[in-house]
CSV table of C-alpha atoms in Angstrom, one decimal:
chain,number,residue,atom,x,y,z
A,1,MET,CA,31.4,-88.3,25.7
A,2,LYS,CA,27.8,-89.2,25.4
A,3,GLN,CA,25.5,-90.1,28.3
A,4,GLN,CA,22.2,-91.8,27.8
A,5,PHE,CA,19.1,-90.9,29.8
A,6,GLY,CA,16.4,-93.2,28.7
A,7,PRO,CA,15.6,-92.3,25.1
A,8,TYR,CA,17.7,-89.1,25.3
A,9,SER,CA,21.4,-88.8,24.5
A,10,VAL,CA,23.4,-85.9,25.9
A,11,GLU,CA,26.9,-85.0,24.6
A,12,ILE,CA,29.2,-84.0,27.5
A,13,GLY,CA,32.2,-82.0,26.6
A,14,ASN,CA,35.2,-80.6,28.5
A,15,ARG,CA,34.4,-81.9,31.9
A,16,GLU,CA,37.7,-80.6,33.2
A,17,LYS,CA,36.9,-76.9,32.4
A,18,VAL,CA,37.1,-75.0,35.7
A,19,PHE,CA,33.8,-73.3,36.5
A,20,TYR,CA,34.6,-72.0,40.1
A,21,PRO,CA,38.3,-71.0,39.9
A,22,GLY,CA,38.7,-70.2,43.6
A,23,ASP,CA,37.4,-73.6,44.6
A,24,GLY,CA,38.7,-75.8,41.7
A,25,ILE,CA,35.2,-76.9,40.9
A,26,THR,CA,34.9,-78.1,37.3
A,27,LYS,CA,32.1,-78.4,34.8
A,28,GLY,CA,32.1,-82.1,35.5
A,29,ASP,CA,31.6,-81.4,39.2
A,30,VAL,CA,28.6,-79.2,38.3
A,31,ILE,CA,27.1,-81.9,36.0
A,32,ASP,CA,27.6,-84.6,38.7
A,33,TYR,CA,26.0,-82.4,41.3
A,34,TYR,CA,22.9,-81.8,39.2
A,35,GLN,CA,22.7,-85.6,38.5
A,36,ARG,CA,22.8,-86.4,42.2
A,37,VAL,CA,20.3,-83.7,43.2
A,38,ALA,CA,17.9,-84.2,40.2
A,39,ASP,CA,15.2,-86.2,42.1
A,40,ARG,CA,14.8,-83.2,44.5
A,41,LEU,CA,15.3,-80.4,42.0
A,42,ILE,CA,13.2,-81.5,39.0
A,43,PRO,CA,9.9,-81.4,40.8
A,44,HIS,CA,10.5,-77.7,41.3
A,45,LEU,CA,11.4,-77.1,37.7
A,46,LYS,CA,8.8,-79.3,36.1
A,47,ASP,CA,6.3,-77.6,33.8
A,48,ARG,CA,7.6,-74.1,34.6
A,49,PRO,CA,9.4,-71.7,32.2
A,50,VAL,CA,13.0,-71.7,33.2
A,51,THR,CA,15.5,-68.8,32.9
A,52,LEU,CA,19.1,-69.9,32.7
A,53,GLU,CA,22.1,-68.1,34.3
A,54,ARG,CA,24.9,-69.3,32.1
A,55,TYR,CA,28.7,-69.1,32.7
A,56,PRO,CA,30.2,-71.2,29.9
A,57,ASP,CA,33.7,-70.0,30.7
A,58,GLY,CA,33.3,-70.1,34.5
A,59,ILE,CA,31.9,-67.7,37.1
A,60,ASP,CA,34.9,-65.4,37.0
A,61,GLU,CA,34.2,-64.6,33.3
A,62,GLU,CA,31.2,-62.7,32.0
A,63,GLY,CA,28.0,-64.8,32.0
A,64,PHE,CA,24.5,-64.1,30.6
A,65,ILE,CA,20.9,-64.6,31.3
A,66,GLN,CA,19.0,-66.7,28.8
A,67,LYS,CA,15.2,-66.6,28.7
A,68,LYS,CA,14.4,-67.7,25.1
A,69,PHE,CA,14.6,-71.2,23.8
A,70,PRO,CA,17.6,-71.3,21.3
A,71,ASP,CA,17.5,-73.0,18.0
A,72,TYR,CA,20.4,-75.3,18.8
A,73,PHE,CA,18.8,-77.0,21.8
A,74,PRO,CA,17.9,-80.7,21.0
A,75,ASP,CA,14.4,-81.5,19.6
A,76,TRP,CA,13.5,-83.5,22.6
A,77,PHE,CA,14.0,-80.6,25.0
A,78,ASP,CA,10.6,-79.4,26.2
A,79,ARG,CA,9.6,-75.8,25.4
A,80,LYS,CA,6.5,-73.6,25.5
A,81,ARG,CA,5.2,-70.6,23.7
A,82,VAL,CA,4.2,-67.8,26.2
A,83,ALA,CA,3.4,-64.1,26.1
A,84,THR,CA,6.1,-61.7,27.2
A,85,GLU,CA,6.6,-58.0,27.1
A,86,GLN,CA,8.5,-58.5,23.9
A,87,GLY,CA,5.6,-60.5,22.4
A,88,GLN,CA,5.2,-64.3,22.1
A,89,GLN,CA,8.4,-66.2,22.9
A,90,THR,CA,9.4,-69.8,23.1
A,91,VAL,CA,10.9,-70.6,26.5
A,92,PRO,CA,12.7,-73.7,27.8
A,93,VAL,CA,11.0,-76.1,30.2
A,94,CYS,CA,13.3,-78.5,32.1
A,95,ASN,CA,11.2,-81.6,32.8
A,96,ASN,CA,13.7,-84.4,33.1
A,97,LEU,CA,17.2,-85.5,34.0
A,98,ALA,CA,18.5,-85.4,30.5
A,99,SER,CA,17.4,-81.7,30.2
A,100,LEU,CA,19.1,-80.8,33.5
A,101,VAL,CA,22.3,-82.4,32.5
A,102,TYR,CA,22.2,-80.8,29.1
A,103,LEU,CA,21.8,-77.4,30.7
A,104,ALA,CA,24.7,-78.0,33.0
A,105,ASN,CA,26.9,-79.0,30.1
A,106,GLN,CA,25.8,-75.7,28.4
A,107,GLY,CA,27.2,-73.8,31.4
A,108,SER,CA,23.9,-73.1,33.1
A,109,VAL,CA,25.0,-72.8,36.7
A,110,THR,CA,21.7,-71.6,38.1
A,111,GLN,CA,18.1,-72.2,37.1
A,112,HIS,CA,15.4,-69.6,37.8
A,113,VAL,CA,11.7,-70.5,37.5
A,114,TRP,CA,8.4,-68.8,37.1
A,115,LEU,CA,5.9,-68.8,39.9
A,116,SER,CA,3.4,-70.3,37.5
A,117,ARG,CA,3.2,-73.3,35.2
A,118,VAL,CA,3.2,-73.3,31.4
A,119,ASP,CA,-0.4,-74.5,31.0
A,120,ARG,CA,-1.7,-71.4,33.0
A,121,PRO,CA,1.2,-69.0,33.0
A,122,ASP,CA,-0.9,-66.1,34.2
A,123,ILE,CA,-2.1,-67.9,37.4
A,124,PRO,CA,0.6,-68.5,40.0
A,125,ASP,CA,0.7,-71.6,42.2
A,126,GLN,CA,3.3,-70.0,44.5
A,127,MET,CA,3.6,-66.8,46.4
A,128,ILE,CA,7.0,-65.4,47.5
A,129,PHE,CA,8.3,-63.1,50.2
A,130,ASP,CA,11.9,-62.2,49.3
A,131,LEU,CA,13.9,-61.2,52.4
A,132,ASP,CA,17.4,-59.7,52.1
A,133,PRO,CA,19.3,-58.2,55.1
A,134,PRO,CA,19.5,-54.4,55.1
A,135,GLY,CA,23.2,-54.8,56.1
A,136,ASP,CA,25.4,-57.6,57.2
A,137,ASP,CA,23.2,-58.8,60.1
A,138,PHE,CA,21.6,-62.1,58.9
A,139,SER,CA,19.6,-62.4,62.1
A,140,SER,CA,17.3,-59.7,60.8
A,141,VAL,CA,16.4,-61.9,57.9
A,142,VAL,CA,15.8,-64.9,60.2
A,143,GLY,CA,13.5,-62.7,62.3
A,144,ALA,CA,11.6,-61.6,59.3
A,145,ALA,CA,11.1,-65.2,58.1
A,146,ARG,CA,9.8,-66.1,61.5
A,147,ASP,CA,7.4,-63.2,61.6
A,148,CYS,CA,6.3,-64.0,58.1
A,149,LEU,CA,5.7,-67.6,58.9
A,150,GLU,CA,3.7,-66.7,62.1
A,151,LEU,CA,1.4,-64.4,60.1
A,152,LEU,CA,0.9,-67.1,57.5
A,153,ASP,CA,0.0,-69.5,60.3
A,154,GLU,CA,-2.6,-67.0,61.5
A,155,LEU,CA,-4.1,-67.0,58.0
A,156,ALA,CA,-4.1,-70.8,57.8
A,157,LEU,CA,-1.5,-70.7,55.1
A,158,THR,CA,1.7,-72.7,55.1
A,159,GLY,CA,5.0,-71.1,54.5
A,160,PHE,CA,8.2,-72.9,53.4
A,161,VAL,CA,11.7,-71.3,53.8
A,162,LYS,CA,14.8,-71.7,51.8
A,163,THR,CA,18.2,-70.0,51.7
A,164,THR,CA,18.8,-68.2,48.5
A,165,GLY,CA,22.5,-69.1,48.2
A,166,SER,CA,23.1,-65.4,47.8
A,167,ARG,CA,22.2,-62.9,50.6
A,168,GLY,CA,18.8,-63.8,52.1
A,169,LEU,CA,15.9,-66.1,52.6
A,170,HIS,CA,12.8,-66.8,50.6
A,171,VAL,CA,9.4,-67.7,52.2
A,172,MET,CA,7.3,-69.5,49.7
A,173,VAL,CA,3.6,-70.3,49.9
A,174,PRO,CA,2.0,-73.0,47.8
A,175,LEU,CA,-1.3,-71.8,46.3
A,176,ARG,CA,-4.3,-73.3,44.5
A,177,ARG,CA,-4.5,-71.8,41.1
A,178,LEU,CA,-7.5,-69.5,41.6
A,179,TRP,CA,-6.1,-65.9,41.7
A,180,ASN,CA,-4.1,-64.0,39.1
A,181,PHE,CA,-0.7,-62.4,39.7
A,182,ASP,CA,-2.1,-58.9,40.5
A,183,ALA,CA,-4.4,-60.3,43.1
A,184,VAL,CA,-1.7,-62.5,44.7
A,185,ARG,CA,0.7,-59.6,44.7
A,186,ASP,CA,-1.9,-57.4,46.4
A,187,PHE,CA,-2.5,-60.1,49.0
A,188,ALA,CA,1.3,-60.4,49.7
A,189,ARG,CA,1.6,-56.6,50.0
A,190,ASP,CA,-1.2,-56.6,52.6
A,191,CYS,CA,0.7,-59.3,54.5
A,192,ALA,CA,3.8,-57.1,54.4
A,193,ARG,CA,1.7,-54.1,55.6
A,194,VAL,CA,0.6,-56.1,58.6
A,195,LEU,CA,4.2,-56.9,59.5
A,196,VAL,CA,5.2,-53.2,59.0
A,197,ASP,CA,2.3,-52.1,61.3
A,198,ARG,CA,3.3,-54.6,63.9
A,199,PHE,CA,7.1,-54.0,63.8
A,200,PRO,CA,7.6,-50.5,62.3
A,201,ASP,CA,11.2,-50.4,63.6
A,202,ARG,CA,12.1,-53.7,61.8
A,203,TYR,CA,10.4,-53.6,58.4
A,204,THR,CA,9.5,-51.3,55.6
A,205,LEU,CA,7.8,-51.2,52.2
A,206,GLU,CA,9.9,-48.3,51.0
A,207,HIS,CA,11.4,-49.0,47.6
A,208,ARG,CA,14.1,-46.4,47.9
A,209,ILE,CA,17.0,-47.6,49.9
A,210,GLU,CA,17.7,-44.1,51.4
A,211,ASN,CA,14.2,-44.1,52.9
A,212,ARG,CA,14.5,-47.5,54.6
A,213,ARG,CA,16.6,-46.2,57.5
A,214,GLY,CA,18.2,-49.6,58.3
A,215,ARG,CA,14.9,-51.5,58.2
A,216,LEU,CA,14.4,-54.7,56.2
A,217,TYR,CA,12.5,-54.3,53.0
A,218,LEU,CA,9.7,-56.8,52.6
A,219,ASP,CA,9.9,-57.5,48.9
A,220,VAL,CA,6.7,-58.9,47.3
A,221,LEU,CA,7.3,-57.6,43.8
A,222,ARG,CA,8.4,-60.9,42.4
A,223,ASN,CA,4.7,-61.9,42.6
A,224,ALA,CA,4.2,-60.9,39.0
A,225,TYR,CA,3.8,-62.5,35.6
A,226,GLY,CA,7.1,-63.5,34.1
A,227,GLN,CA,9.1,-62.8,37.3
A,228,THR,CA,11.4,-65.6,38.4
A,229,VAL,CA,12.8,-67.1,41.6
A,230,VAL,CA,15.9,-69.2,42.0
A,231,ALA,CA,15.0,-72.9,41.9
A,232,PRO,CA,15.5,-74.9,45.1
A,233,TYR,CA,18.8,-76.8,45.0
A,234,SER,CA,20.3,-74.6,42.3
A,235,LEU,CA,23.9,-73.7,42.6
A,236,ARG,CA,24.8,-70.0,42.7
A,237,PRO,CA,27.7,-68.4,40.8
A,238,LYS,CA,29.5,-67.3,43.9
A,239,ALA,CA,32.7,-68.5,45.7
A,240,GLY,CA,32.2,-71.8,47.4
A,241,ALA,CA,29.4,-72.8,45.1
A,242,PRO,CA,26.5,-72.1,47.5
A,243,VAL,CA,23.2,-73.8,47.0
A,244,ALA,CA,19.7,-72.4,47.3
A,245,THR,CA,18.5,-74.8,50.0
A,246,PRO,CA,15.0,-75.7,51.4
A,247,LEU,CA,15.0,-75.6,55.2
A,248,GLU,CA,12.9,-77.1,58.0
A,249,ARG,CA,11.5,-74.4,60.2
A,250,GLY,CA,13.7,-75.5,63.0
A,251,ALA,CA,16.8,-74.4,61.0
A,252,LEU,CA,15.9,-70.8,61.8
A,253,SER,CA,17.0,-71.5,65.4
A,254,ASN,CA,20.6,-72.2,64.2
A,255,PRO,CA,22.6,-69.1,65.1
A,256,GLU,CA,25.2,-70.0,62.4
A,257,LEU,CA,22.6,-70.1,59.6
A,258,SER,CA,23.4,-67.9,56.6
A,259,ALA,CA,22.2,-67.5,53.1
A,260,GLN,CA,25.3,-69.5,52.0
A,261,SER,CA,25.3,-72.1,54.7
A,262,TYR,CA,24.9,-75.0,52.2
A,263,ARG,CA,27.4,-75.4,49.4
A,264,LEU,CA,28.5,-78.0,47.0
A,265,ASP,CA,30.9,-79.4,49.5
A,266,ASN,CA,28.4,-80.0,52.3
A,267,ILE,CA,24.9,-80.1,50.7
A,268,PHE,CA,24.7,-83.9,50.5
A,269,GLN,CA,25.8,-84.3,54.1
A,270,TYR,CA,22.9,-82.0,55.0
A,271,LEU,CA,20.4,-83.8,52.8
A,272,GLY,CA,21.6,-87.2,54.1
A,273,GLN,CA,20.5,-86.2,57.6
A,274,LYS,CA,17.1,-84.8,56.6
A,275,ASN,CA,13.9,-85.9,54.9
A,276,ALA,CA,13.3,-83.5,52.0
A,277,PRO,CA,12.2,-80.4,53.9
A,278,TRP,CA,9.7,-79.4,51.3
A,279,SER,CA,8.3,-82.9,50.6
A,280,GLY,CA,4.5,-82.8,50.3
A,281,MET,CA,4.6,-79.1,49.7
A,282,ARG,CA,1.7,-79.2,47.1
A,283,ARG,CA,-0.6,-80.8,49.7
A,284,HIS,CA,-0.5,-77.6,51.6
A,285,ALA,CA,-1.7,-75.5,48.6
A,286,ARG,CA,-4.7,-73.3,49.6
A,287,GLY,CA,-6.8,-70.7,48.0
A,288,LEU,CA,-6.6,-67.1,49.4
A,289,SER,CA,-10.3,-66.2,49.8
A,290,SER,CA,-10.6,-67.2,53.4
A,291,ALA,CA,-7.1,-65.9,54.3
A,292,ALA,CA,-7.9,-62.6,52.6
A,293,LYS,CA,-10.9,-62.1,54.9
A,294,LYS,CA,-8.8,-62.8,57.9
A,295,LEU,CA,-6.1,-60.4,56.6
A,296,ALA,CA,-8.7,-57.7,56.1
A,297,ARG,CA,-9.9,-58.0,59.7
A,298,ILE,CA,-6.3,-57.8,60.9
A,299,LEU,CA,-5.7,-54.6,58.9
A,300,GLN,CA,-8.9,-53.1,60.2
A,301,GLY,CA,-7.6,-53.5,63.7
C-alpha cells in the first residue's frame, strides 16, 4: 500500500506485523502513532542527524542501531555528510512526515538525535543533564530535576524536562550556538559540581557505580560531538510502548510520575489536556558567557 505525502510516496508493508508482542501493538499502530504525533515530533528532529533504533521483527527480537544513511533509502530522504570517529559518513536527517513514516515502516521504533544541527555539527544548540535513579526510587530523579532547574534559574537559563520512556528524566537547556561541545560539557560539569557541593549525600560525579554509594549520578557526558539523546515523543522498545514525553514543570509534583508514565495508550489523552509543554523552547535559547560568570562565583563560594 502506498501513501502519498505531498510529492513523496511511501510504500507501507505488513501493517499487521506485531511489534510489541506483549501489548498486541502492530507496525501499523506504530506508523499511525508517528503520523498523529508528527507535528510535535518533527521540530525536534529537523536538521539534526538522527540515529535509528530499529526492530524490524518486533521488540522481542534482536534489533540494531543504524547511524549511516543506507543506499536503499529513497532519493528524496534528506541526508548530510558529517565527520565521525570512523571518518566522513553520510547520516539520515528526518525533516518531514514522509521521512518519519518511512522510518516507522522500516521498523525504526525510536529516533535519537544529535544535540547539534547539520549545518554546524560541532556547535550544540542544546545542553543535557541525564538523570537516572540509582535504584528503584524515582523520587530521587524528580528531586534531581528540581534541583537542576533551580540552579539553571539562578543562572538565568531555562531548563525543560522530559521523561525518557526508559528509567529517568532529561533536563534540556536550549542554547545559542556560540560554544563548542567541549566548552558546553565543561559548563554542564561545573553545574553538576555545584549540585554535588550543595547536596553531597544526594549526588555524585563518580563514573564507577561502586563508588556512588547510592547517590544519583549527574551525567553530563552526552554533551559531546556525535552523542545522541532520545527525541521527544519517540516510542521506546519496552513493554507498554512508553513515550519520551516533554513535561511541564508542575508535573514534577505528581507523586505517580515515572519515566514510563506516558505510553502509546495514554499519550494523546495527556497531549489533549495540555498545550505543547516545550512550545517556544527556542525563544529561551541563551549564550553561556553570563551564566558561566555566575557559576564561577558560586563555585568560589
